[in-house]
PDB file of C-alpha atoms in Angstrom:
ATOM      1  CA  MET A 230      17.788   6.585  10.051  1.00 94.00           C
ATOM      2  CA  HIS A 231      18.289  10.318   9.836  1.00 97.00           C
ATOM      3  CA  PHE A 232      16.154  13.363  10.493  1.00 97.00           C
ATOM      4  CA  ALA A 233      15.173  16.238   8.257  1.00 96.00           C
ATOM      5  CA  ASP A 234      12.858  19.315   8.341  1.00 97.00           C
ATOM      6  CA  ALA A 235      10.592  19.135   5.314  1.00 96.00           C
ATOM      7  CA  LYS A 236       9.451  22.299   3.498  1.00 96.00           C
ATOM      8  CA  GLY A 237       6.015  20.844   2.930  1.00 96.00           C
ATOM      9  CA  ILE A 238       3.969  17.741   3.691  1.00 97.00           C
ATOM     10  CA  LEU A 239       0.833  17.595   1.528  1.00 97.00           C
ATOM     11  CA  SER A 240       1.013  17.164  -2.301  1.00 96.00           C
ATOM     12  CA  ALA A 241      -1.403  18.820  -4.655  1.00 94.00           C
ATOM     13  CA  GLN A 242      -3.559  15.647  -4.312  1.00 95.00           C
ATOM     14  CA  ASN A 243      -3.442  15.814  -0.510  1.00 97.00           C
ATOM     15  CA  GLY A 244      -0.994  12.932  -0.328  1.00 97.00           C
ATOM     16  CA  MET A 245       1.840  12.854   2.269  1.00 97.00           C
ATOM     17  CA  ASN A 246       4.882  10.759   3.027  1.00 96.00           C
ATOM     18  CA  ILE A 247       6.076  11.056   6.626  1.00 97.00           C
ATOM     19  CA  TYR A 248       9.130   8.861   6.025  1.00 97.00           C
ATOM     20  CA  ARG A 249      11.293   8.420   2.896  1.00 95.00           C
ATOM     21  CA  GLY A 250      12.789   4.987   2.303  1.00 95.00           C
ATOM     22  CA  CYS A 251      11.689   1.694   3.750  1.00 96.00           C
ATOM     23  CA  THR A 252      12.949  -1.236   5.854  1.00 97.00           C
ATOM     24  CA  HIS A 253      10.424  -3.860   4.765  1.00 97.00           C
ATOM     25  CA  GLY A 254      12.865  -5.296   2.279  1.00 96.00           C
ATOM     26  CA  CYS A 255      10.281  -6.352  -0.279  1.00 97.00           C
ATOM     27  CA  ILE A 256      12.266  -7.728  -3.252  1.00 98.00           C
ATOM     28  CA  TYR A 257      10.161  -6.033  -5.877  1.00 97.00           C
ATOM     29  CA  CYS A 258       9.910  -2.477  -4.485  1.00 95.00           C
ATOM     30  CA  ASP A 259       9.367   0.071  -7.175  1.00 95.00           C
ATOM     31  CA  SER A 260      10.085   2.939  -4.691  1.00 94.00           C
ATOM     32  CA  ARG A 261      13.794   1.982  -5.117  1.00 94.00           C
ATOM     33  CA  SER A 262      13.775   3.120  -8.683  1.00 94.00           C
ATOM     34  CA  CYS A 263      16.377   5.794  -9.538  1.00 94.00           C
ATOM     35  CA  CYS A 264      13.742   8.116 -10.946  1.00 93.00           C
ATOM     36  CA  TYR A 265      12.700   8.970  -7.360  1.00 92.00           C
ATOM     37  CA  GLY A 266      15.973  10.718  -6.799  1.00 89.00           C
ATOM     38  CA  PHE A 267      17.112   9.167  -3.468  1.00 88.00           C
ATOM     39  CA  THR A 268      20.274  10.710  -2.232  1.00 88.00           C
ATOM     40  CA  HIS A 269      20.692   8.284   0.591  1.00 91.00           C
ATOM     41  CA  ASP A 270      20.533   4.496   1.091  1.00 94.00           C
ATOM     42  CA  PHE A 271      16.918   3.288   0.770  1.00 94.00           C
ATOM     43  CA  GLU A 272      17.096   1.609   4.194  1.00 95.00           C
ATOM     44  CA  ASP A 273      18.505   4.753   5.726  1.00 96.00           C
ATOM     45  CA  ILE A 274      15.093   6.195   6.488  1.00 97.00           C
ATOM     46  CA  GLU A 275      14.702   9.888   6.224  1.00 97.00           C
ATOM     47  CA  VAL A 276      12.373  10.992   8.918  1.00 98.00           C
ATOM     48  CA  LYS A 277      10.370  14.172   8.254  1.00 97.00           C
ATOM     49  CA  GLN A 278      10.446  15.161  11.915  1.00 98.00           C
ATOM     50  CA  ASN A 279       8.309  18.311  11.390  1.00 98.00           C
ATOM     51  CA  ALA A 280       5.517  16.427   9.532  1.00 98.00           C
ATOM     52  CA  PRO A 281       2.870  16.839  12.331  1.00 98.00           C
ATOM     53  CA  LEU A 282       3.562  20.568  12.476  1.00 98.00           C
ATOM     54  CA  LEU A 283       3.354  20.973   8.702  1.00 98.00           C
ATOM     55  CA  LEU A 284       0.254  18.876   8.468  1.00 98.00           C
ATOM     56  CA  GLU A 285      -1.605  20.877  11.207  1.00 98.00           C
ATOM     57  CA  LYS A 286      -0.761  24.137   9.359  1.00 98.00           C
ATOM     58  CA  ALA A 287      -2.008  22.734   6.073  1.00 98.00           C
ATOM     59  CA  LEU A 288      -5.280  21.404   7.407  1.00 98.00           C
ATOM     60  CA  ALA A 289      -5.965  24.557   9.397  1.00 97.00           C
ATOM     61  CA  SER A 290      -5.678  26.587   6.262  1.00 96.00           C
ATOM     62  CA  LYS A 291      -7.868  24.481   4.056  1.00 95.00           C
ATOM     63  CA  ARG A 292     -11.333  25.844   3.249  1.00 91.00           C
ATOM     64  CA  LYS A 293     -12.715  22.411   2.343  1.00 93.00           C
ATOM     65  CA  LYS A 294     -12.520  19.033   3.996  1.00 95.00           C
ATOM     66  CA  CYS A 295     -10.819  16.250   1.964  1.00 96.00           C
ATOM     67  CA  MET A 296      -9.359  12.963   2.154  1.00 98.00           C
ATOM     68  CA  VAL A 297      -5.668  12.920   3.259  1.00 98.00           C
ATOM     69  CA  SER A 298      -3.669   9.902   1.838  1.00 98.00           C
ATOM     70  CA  THR A 299      -0.484   8.356   3.058  1.00 98.00           C
ATOM     71  CA  GLY A 300       1.594   5.166   2.324  1.00 96.00           C
ATOM     72  CA  ALA A 301       1.694   5.296  -1.424  1.00 90.00           C
ATOM     73  CA  MET A 302       5.536   5.589  -1.643  1.00 88.00           C
ATOM     74  CA  CYS A 303       6.769   4.655   1.824  1.00 93.00           C
ATOM     75  CA  ASP A 304       4.960   2.541   4.465  1.00 97.00           C
ATOM     76  CA  PRO A 305       3.774   4.654   7.448  1.00 98.00           C
ATOM     77  CA  TYR A 306       4.160   1.668   9.772  1.00 98.00           C
ATOM     78  CA  MET A 307       7.760   0.675   9.398  1.00 97.00           C
ATOM     79  CA  GLN A 308       9.727  -0.535  12.425  1.00 97.00           C
ATOM     80  CA  CYS A 309      10.800   3.096  13.306  1.00 97.00           C
ATOM     81  CA  GLU A 310       7.206   4.148  13.788  1.00 98.00           C
ATOM     82  CA  GLU A 311       7.080   2.096  16.986  1.00 97.00           C
ATOM     83  CA  GLU A 312       9.479   4.522  18.605  1.00 97.00           C
ATOM     84  CA  LEU A 313       8.806   7.790  16.706  1.00 98.00           C
ATOM     85  CA  GLN A 314       4.947   7.551  16.465  1.00 98.00           C
ATOM     86  CA  LEU A 315       4.895  10.259  13.783  1.00 98.00           C
ATOM     87  CA  THR A 316       2.202   8.513  11.889  1.00 98.00           C
ATOM     88  CA  ARG A 317       0.050   8.432  15.065  1.00 98.00           C
ATOM     89  CA  LYS A 318       0.572  12.120  15.634  1.00 98.00           C
ATOM     90  CA  CYS A 319      -0.545  12.912  12.122  1.00 98.00           C
ATOM     91  CA  LEU A 320      -3.603  10.777  12.519  1.00 98.00           C
ATOM     92  CA  GLU A 321      -4.414  12.548  15.731  1.00 98.00           C
ATOM     93  CA  ILE A 322      -4.343  15.843  13.729  1.00 98.00           C
ATOM     94  CA  ILE A 323      -6.533  14.463  10.969  1.00 98.00           C
ATOM     95  CA  ASP A 324      -8.962  13.244  13.615  1.00 98.00           C
ATOM     96  CA  ARG A 325      -9.050  16.617  15.367  1.00 98.00           C
ATOM     97  CA  TYR A 326      -9.692  18.625  12.177  1.00 97.00           C
ATOM     98  CA  GLU A 327     -12.251  15.952  11.064  1.00 97.00           C
ATOM     99  CA  PHE A 328     -10.672  15.226   7.658  1.00 97.00           C
ATOM    100  CA  GLY A 329     -10.879  11.885   6.040  1.00 98.00           C
ATOM    101  CA  LEU A 330      -8.012   9.390   5.644  1.00 98.00           C
ATOM    102  CA  ALA A 331      -6.914   6.845   3.029  1.00 98.00           C
ATOM    103  CA  ILE A 332      -3.887   4.982   4.502  1.00 98.00           C
ATOM    104  CA  GLN A 333      -1.923   2.187   2.848  1.00 98.00           C
ATOM    105  CA  THR A 334       0.326  -0.352   4.655  1.00 98.00           C
ATOM    106  CA  LYS A 335       1.579  -3.938   4.688  1.00 98.00           C
ATOM    107  CA  SER A 336       2.081  -3.895   8.518  1.00 98.00           C
ATOM    108  CA  ASP A 337      -0.245  -5.003  11.298  1.00 98.00           C
ATOM    109  CA  ARG A 338       1.221  -2.219  13.335  1.00 98.00           C
ATOM    110  CA  ILE A 339      -1.664  -0.231  12.097  1.00 98.00           C
ATOM    111  CA  LEU A 340      -3.838  -1.876  14.664  1.00 98.00           C
ATOM    112  CA  ARG A 341      -2.088   0.140  17.303  1.00 98.00           C
ATOM    113  CA  ASP A 342      -4.007   3.135  15.950  1.00 98.00           C
ATOM    114  CA  LEU A 343      -7.356   1.392  15.697  1.00 98.00           C
ATOM    115  CA  ASP A 344      -8.869   3.853  18.062  1.00 98.00           C
ATOM    116  CA  LEU A 345      -7.960   6.782  15.736  1.00 98.00           C
ATOM    117  CA  LEU A 346      -9.099   4.991  12.611  1.00 98.00           C
ATOM    118  CA  LYS A 347     -12.512   4.351  14.290  1.00 98.00           C
ATOM    119  CA  SER A 348     -12.795   7.999  15.324  1.00 98.00           C
ATOM    120  CA  ILE A 349     -11.853   9.295  11.868  1.00 98.00           C
ATOM    121  CA  ASN A 350     -14.350   7.023  10.291  1.00 97.00           C
ATOM    122  CA  ARG A 351     -17.124   8.181  12.659  1.00 96.00           C
ATOM    123  CA  LYS A 352     -16.437  11.899  11.946  1.00 96.00           C
ATOM    124  CA  ALA A 353     -15.536  11.720   8.289  1.00 97.00           C
ATOM    125  CA  LYS A 354     -14.291   8.604   6.452  1.00 97.00           C
ATOM    126  CA  CYS A 355     -11.357   6.229   6.867  1.00 98.00           C
ATOM    127  CA  VAL A 356     -10.214   3.663   4.332  1.00 98.00           C
ATOM    128  CA  VAL A 357      -7.407   1.277   5.017  1.00 98.00           C
ATOM    129  CA  GLN A 358      -5.502  -0.177   2.075  1.00 98.00           C
ATOM    130  CA  ILE A 359      -3.558  -3.428   2.536  1.00 98.00           C
ATOM    131  CA  THR A 360      -1.178  -4.983   0.035  1.00 98.00           C
ATOM    132  CA  LEU A 361      -1.546  -8.710  -0.571  1.00 98.00           C
ATOM    133  CA  THR A 362       0.721 -10.479  -3.061  1.00 98.00           C
ATOM    134  CA  THR A 363       1.498 -13.948  -1.824  1.00 98.00           C
ATOM    135  CA  TYR A 364      -0.932 -16.437  -0.245  1.00 98.00           C
ATOM    136  CA  ASP A 365       1.840 -18.962   0.621  1.00 98.00           C
ATOM    137  CA  GLU A 366       3.336 -18.022   3.970  1.00 98.00           C
ATOM    138  CA  ASP A 367       6.861 -19.385   3.315  1.00 98.00           C
ATOM    139  CA  LEU A 368       7.044 -17.641  -0.076  1.00 98.00           C
ATOM    140  CA  CYS A 369       5.714 -14.437   1.455  1.00 98.00           C
ATOM    141  CA  LYS A 370       8.628 -14.466   3.960  1.00 98.00           C
ATOM    142  CA  ILE A 371      11.027 -14.552   0.995  1.00 98.00           C
ATOM    143  CA  ILE A 372       9.351 -11.876  -1.135  1.00 98.00           C
ATOM    144  CA  GLU A 373       8.448  -9.578   1.772  1.00 98.00           C
ATOM    145  CA  PRO A 374      10.998 -10.575   4.402  1.00 98.00           C
ATOM    146  CA  CYS A 375      10.831  -7.782   7.078  1.00 97.00           C
ATOM    147  CA  VAL A 376       7.113  -7.206   7.450  1.00 98.00           C
ATOM    148  CA  CYS A 377       4.156  -9.311   8.732  1.00 98.00           C
ATOM    149  CA  THR A 378       3.018 -12.165   6.472  1.00 98.00           C
ATOM    150  CA  THR A 379      -0.233 -12.426   4.457  1.00 98.00           C
ATOM    151  CA  LYS A 380      -1.901 -14.441   7.274  1.00 98.00           C
ATOM    152  CA  GLU A 381      -1.304 -11.573   9.702  1.00 98.00           C
ATOM    153  CA  ARG A 382      -2.500  -8.949   7.214  1.00 98.00           C
ATOM    154  CA  ALA A 383      -5.714 -11.106   6.761  1.00 98.00           C
ATOM    155  CA  LYS A 384      -6.282 -10.753  10.421  1.00 98.00           C
ATOM    156  CA  VAL A 385      -6.031  -7.010  10.157  1.00 98.00           C
ATOM    157  CA  LEU A 386      -8.601  -6.937   7.338  1.00 98.00           C
ATOM    158  CA  ASN A 387     -11.026  -8.948   9.477  1.00 98.00           C
ATOM    159  CA  ILE A 388     -10.489  -6.687  12.497  1.00 98.00           C
ATOM    160  CA  LEU A 389     -11.135  -3.627  10.369  1.00 98.00           C
ATOM    161  CA  HIS A 390     -14.329  -5.193   9.045  1.00 98.00           C
ATOM    162  CA  GLU A 391     -15.472  -5.926  12.532  1.00 98.00           C
ATOM    163  CA  ASN A 392     -14.980  -2.319  13.476  1.00 98.00           C
ATOM    164  CA  GLY A 393     -16.845  -0.988  10.547  1.00 98.00           C
ATOM    165  CA  ILE A 394     -13.752   0.423   8.716  1.00 98.00           C
ATOM    166  CA  PRO A 395     -13.820  -0.151   4.967  1.00 98.00           C
ATOM    167  CA  SER A 396     -10.724  -1.603   3.337  1.00 98.00           C
ATOM    168  CA  VAL A 397      -9.244  -1.841  -0.154  1.00 98.00           C
ATOM    169  CA  VAL A 398      -6.670  -4.464  -1.082  1.00 98.00           C
ATOM    170  CA  TRP A 399      -3.807  -3.874  -3.584  1.00 98.00           C
ATOM    171  CA  LEU A 400      -3.339  -7.184  -5.425  1.00 98.00           C
ATOM    172  CA  SER A 401       0.107  -6.158  -6.747  1.00 96.00           C
ATOM    173  CA  PRO A 402       2.687  -7.035  -7.763  1.00 98.00           C
ATOM    174  CA  ILE A 403       2.337 -10.571  -9.098  1.00 98.00           C
ATOM    175  CA  LEU A 404       5.785 -11.828  -9.997  1.00 98.00           C
ATOM    176  CA  PRO A 405       6.114 -14.037 -13.153  1.00 98.00           C
ATOM    177  CA  PHE A 406       7.283 -17.478 -12.500  1.00 98.00           C
ATOM    178  CA  ILE A 407       7.016 -17.065  -8.722  1.00 98.00           C
ATOM    179  CA  ASN A 408       3.451 -16.186  -7.527  1.00 98.00           C
ATOM    180  CA  ASP A 409       1.510 -15.931 -10.844  1.00 98.00           C
ATOM    181  CA  THR A 410      -0.544 -19.088 -10.171  1.00 98.00           C
ATOM    182  CA  LYS A 411      -4.277 -19.823  -9.943  1.00 98.00           C
ATOM    183  CA  GLU A 412      -3.762 -21.095  -6.407  1.00 98.00           C
ATOM    184  CA  ASN A 413      -2.115 -17.852  -5.250  1.00 98.00           C
ATOM    185  CA  ILE A 414      -4.786 -15.615  -6.786  1.00 98.00           C
ATOM    186  CA  ARG A 415      -7.673 -17.755  -5.468  1.00 98.00           C
ATOM    187  CA  GLY A 416      -6.137 -17.790  -2.003  1.00 98.00           C
ATOM    188  CA  ILE A 417      -5.801 -14.043  -1.832  1.00 98.00           C
ATOM    189  CA  LEU A 418      -9.368 -13.586  -3.189  1.00 98.00           C
ATOM    190  CA  ASP A 419     -10.638 -15.911  -0.482  1.00 98.00           C
ATOM    191  CA  ILE A 420      -9.033 -13.707   2.112  1.00 98.00           C
ATOM    192  CA  CYS A 421     -10.707 -10.607   0.537  1.00 98.00           C
ATOM    193  CA  ILE A 422     -14.073 -12.302   0.406  1.00 98.00           C
ATOM    194  CA  GLN A 423     -13.970 -13.431   3.915  1.00 98.00           C
ATOM    195  CA  ALA A 424     -13.010  -9.885   5.158  1.00 98.00           C
ATOM    196  CA  GLU A 425     -15.710  -8.361   2.987  1.00 98.00           C
ATOM    197  CA  VAL A 426     -13.280  -5.720   1.503  1.00 98.00           C
ATOM    198  CA  TYR A 427     -14.786  -2.912  -0.327  1.00 98.00           C
ATOM    199  CA  GLY A 428     -12.512  -3.207  -3.385  1.00 98.00           C
ATOM    200  CA  ILE A 429      -9.467  -4.659  -4.878  1.00 98.00           C
ATOM    201  CA  ILE A 430      -6.980  -2.743  -6.976  1.00 98.00           C
ATOM    202  CA  CYS A 431      -5.269  -4.801  -9.561  1.00 98.00           C
ATOM    203  CA  PHE A 432      -3.561  -3.386 -12.723  1.00 97.00           C
ATOM    204  CA  GLY A 433      -2.887  -6.818 -14.205  1.00 98.00           C
ATOM    205  CA  MET A 434      -0.819  -9.879 -13.329  1.00 98.00           C
ATOM    206  CA  GLY A 435       2.743  -8.689 -13.454  1.00 98.00           C
ATOM    207  CA  MET A 436       5.212  -6.107 -12.089  1.00 98.00           C
ATOM    208  CA  THR A 437       7.317  -3.156 -13.110  1.00 97.00           C
ATOM    209  CA  LEU A 438      11.053  -3.144 -13.396  1.00 97.00           C
ATOM    210  CA  ARG A 439      13.275  -0.103 -13.972  1.00 95.00           C
ATOM    211  CA  GLU A 440      16.687   1.171 -13.057  1.00 95.00           C
ATOM    212  CA  GLY A 441      17.185   0.795  -9.287  1.00 95.00           C
ATOM    213  CA  ASN A 442      14.616  -1.728  -8.380  1.00 95.00           C
ATOM    214  CA  ARG A 443      15.533  -4.030 -11.291  1.00 97.00           C
ATOM    215  CA  GLU A 444      19.076  -4.588  -9.991  1.00 96.00           C
ATOM    216  CA  TYR A 445      17.805  -5.174  -6.426  1.00 97.00           C
ATOM    217  CA  PHE A 446      15.143  -7.628  -7.642  1.00 98.00           C
ATOM    218  CA  TYR A 447      17.638  -9.543  -9.735  1.00 98.00           C
ATOM    219  CA  ALA A 448      20.067  -9.823  -6.812  1.00 98.00           C
ATOM    220  CA  ALA A 449      17.226 -11.259  -4.690  1.00 98.00           C
ATOM    221  CA  LEU A 450      16.386 -13.821  -7.452  1.00 98.00           C
ATOM    222  CA  ASP A 451      20.048 -14.934  -7.424  1.00 98.00           C
ATOM    223  CA  ARG A 452      19.826 -15.513  -3.701  1.00 98.00           C
ATOM    224  CA  HIS A 453      16.493 -17.227  -3.566  1.00 98.00           C
ATOM    225  CA  PHE A 454      15.580 -18.510  -7.013  1.00 98.00           C
ATOM    226  CA  PRO A 455      18.806 -19.526  -8.763  1.00 97.00           C
ATOM    227  CA  GLY A 456      18.541 -19.394 -12.537  1.00 97.00           C
ATOM    228  CA  LEU A 457      15.403 -17.250 -12.570  1.00 98.00           C
ATOM    229  CA  ARG A 458      17.264 -13.959 -13.364  1.00 98.00           C
ATOM    230  CA  GLN A 459      18.300 -15.339 -16.802  1.00 97.00           C
ATOM    231  CA  LYS A 460      14.723 -16.409 -17.463  1.00 97.00           C
ATOM    232  CA  TYR A 461      13.602 -12.824 -16.701  1.00 98.00           C
ATOM    233  CA  GLN A 462      16.326 -11.270 -18.856  1.00 97.00           C
ATOM    234  CA  ASN A 463      15.583 -13.528 -21.822  1.00 97.00           C
ATOM    235  CA  ARG A 464      11.860 -13.010 -21.528  1.00 97.00           C
ATOM    236  CA  TYR A 465      11.559  -9.357 -20.678  1.00 97.00           C
ATOM    237  CA  ARG A 466      14.919  -7.809 -21.351  1.00 94.00           C
ATOM    238  CA  TYR A 467      14.685  -4.125 -20.174  1.00 93.00           C
ATOM    239  CA  SER A 468      10.896  -3.775 -20.356  1.00 96.00           C
ATOM    240  CA  TYR A 469       9.253  -1.488 -17.741  1.00 96.00           C
ATOM    241  CA  GLU A 470       6.031  -3.495 -17.697  1.00 96.00           C
ATOM    242  CA  VAL A 471       6.620  -7.164 -16.967  1.00 98.00           C
ATOM    243  CA  VAL A 472       3.372  -9.043 -17.636  1.00 98.00           C
ATOM    244  CA  SER A 473       2.791 -12.582 -16.600  1.00 98.00           C
ATOM    245  CA  ASP A 474       2.182 -15.126 -19.396  1.00 98.00           C
ATOM    246  CA  ASN A 475      -0.750 -16.243 -17.263  1.00 98.00           C
ATOM    247  CA  ASN A 476      -2.245 -12.729 -17.152  1.00 98.00           C
ATOM    248  CA  LYS A 477      -5.356 -13.560 -19.187  1.00 98.00           C
ATOM    249  CA  GLU A 478      -6.407 -16.580 -17.258  1.00 98.00           C
ATOM    250  CA  LEU A 479      -5.654 -15.073 -13.883  1.00 98.00           C
ATOM    251  CA  MET A 480      -7.491 -11.775 -14.679  1.00 98.00           C
ATOM    252  CA  GLN A 481     -10.522 -13.821 -15.672  1.00 98.00           C
ATOM    253  CA  ILE A 482     -10.548 -15.523 -12.340  1.00 98.00           C
ATOM    254  CA  PHE A 483     -10.032 -12.179 -10.583  1.00 98.00           C
ATOM    255  CA  ARG A 484     -12.925 -10.438 -12.263  1.00 98.00           C
ATOM    256  CA  SER A 485     -15.240 -13.321 -11.977  1.00 98.00           C
ATOM    257  CA  ARG A 486     -14.737 -13.836  -8.274  1.00 98.00           C
ATOM    258  CA  CYS A 487     -15.057 -10.098  -7.615  1.00 98.00           C
ATOM    259  CA  ARG A 488     -18.336  -9.928  -9.579  1.00 98.00           C
ATOM    260  CA  GLU A 489     -19.694 -12.920  -7.749  1.00 98.00           C
ATOM    261  CA  ASN A 490     -18.923 -11.452  -4.332  1.00 98.00           C
ATOM    262  CA  GLY A 491     -19.846  -7.755  -5.014  1.00 98.00           C
ATOM    263  CA  ILE A 492     -16.236  -6.458  -4.697  1.00 98.00           C
ATOM    264  CA  VAL A 493     -15.370  -3.325  -6.626  1.00 98.00           C
ATOM    265  CA  HIS A 494     -12.456  -4.128  -8.961  1.00 98.00           C
ATOM    266  CA  ASN A 495     -12.567  -1.321 -11.477  1.00 98.00           C
ATOM    267  CA  VAL A 496      -9.388   0.636 -10.808  1.00 98.00           C
ATOM    268  CA  ASP A 497     -10.921   4.003 -11.495  1.00 98.00           C
ATOM    269  CA  ALA A 498     -13.935   3.243  -9.249  1.00 98.00           C
ATOM    270  CA  CYS A 499     -11.549   2.162  -6.397  1.00 98.00           C
ATOM    271  CA  PHE A 500      -9.512   5.378  -6.661  1.00 98.00           C
ATOM    272  CA  GLY A 501     -12.678   7.436  -6.809  1.00 97.00           C
ATOM    273  CA  TYR A 502     -13.774   5.835  -3.503  1.00 98.00           C
ATOM    274  CA  LEU A 503     -10.458   6.522  -1.859  1.00 97.00           C
ATOM    275  CA  HIS A 504     -10.731  10.204  -2.757  1.00 96.00           C
ATOM    276  CA  ASP A 505     -14.405  10.784  -2.409  1.00 95.00           C
ATOM    277  CA  LEU A 506     -15.648  13.152   0.325  1.00 83.00           C
ATOM    278  CA  PRO A 507     -18.373  12.067   2.742  1.00 73.00           C
ATOM    279  CA  GLU A 508     -21.673  13.443   1.682  1.00 69.00           C
ATOM    280  CA  LYS A 509     -22.261  15.292   4.909  1.00 62.00           C
ATOM    281  CA  TYR A 510     -19.214  17.505   4.275  1.00 51.00           C
ATOM    282  CA  LYS A 511     -20.424  18.253   0.714  1.00 47.00           C
ATOM    283  CA  GLN A 512     -23.631  19.445   2.263  1.00 44.00           C
ATOM    284  CA  LEU A 513     -22.050  21.527   4.918  1.00 46.00           C
ATOM    285  CA  GLU A 514     -19.916  23.382   2.434  1.00 49.00           C
ATOM    286  CA  LEU A 515     -23.186  24.741   0.804  1.00 43.00           C
ATOM    287  CA  PHE A 516     -23.950  26.815   3.838  1.00 39.00           C
TER     288      PHE A 516
END
């Protein structure tokens, strides 16, 4: 872990990353890709120590309320957040200025900030996004070794629902020959249905591989799934999009279960919901 002063914190789309890098160790992580220009080891977390100061300046200068998003590139609830609490400090600022929040994580550490999530949701809008990939707990510990398991994330989803906080699940990635099974998809969907999630984002049954994360993924396959690397190389070579041979069947199950249970599953509709302003703020801006 090392500290840096960032020049800015919000993107043009009002997204922010408080940390750069990750310690969850997920074997498929696209954020490791060389195209993102990391100049330090991925596990050597860059901490944007002035993130709260930059965020407060940015929100104070905005003429219109909006949804602030975080967690798309680097999880805001890594192990270091327990000590640094920069995510919590940023949530306090979002709450104080009454902006909305769309936050994405794999960690149950988010429950530490349940008080702030509830407050933001009362004043504006808060949507929590949770990634679910692997229903089997033992397999989950291999694929996502340094973060809480799917069972623990399911508890988070249920607690959010009990507290009136809407959630969106990322059903991604699904790894060919590993978790691209009917049992896995049905198990994850059962969790989503029980927790009454608002929506599920799924781009298809597969994953992406490019320079940087491909090598890390293949090394993990050698450790945990001997012989599977060769199967990937023969089947997909250097493709960026790695689509499961079971994609059609699994997507049919996915769409059918979502329709039956009133879960939004159109990707554009889910993203629209994550970025949509509460109606009361739209009305206030007219005066």
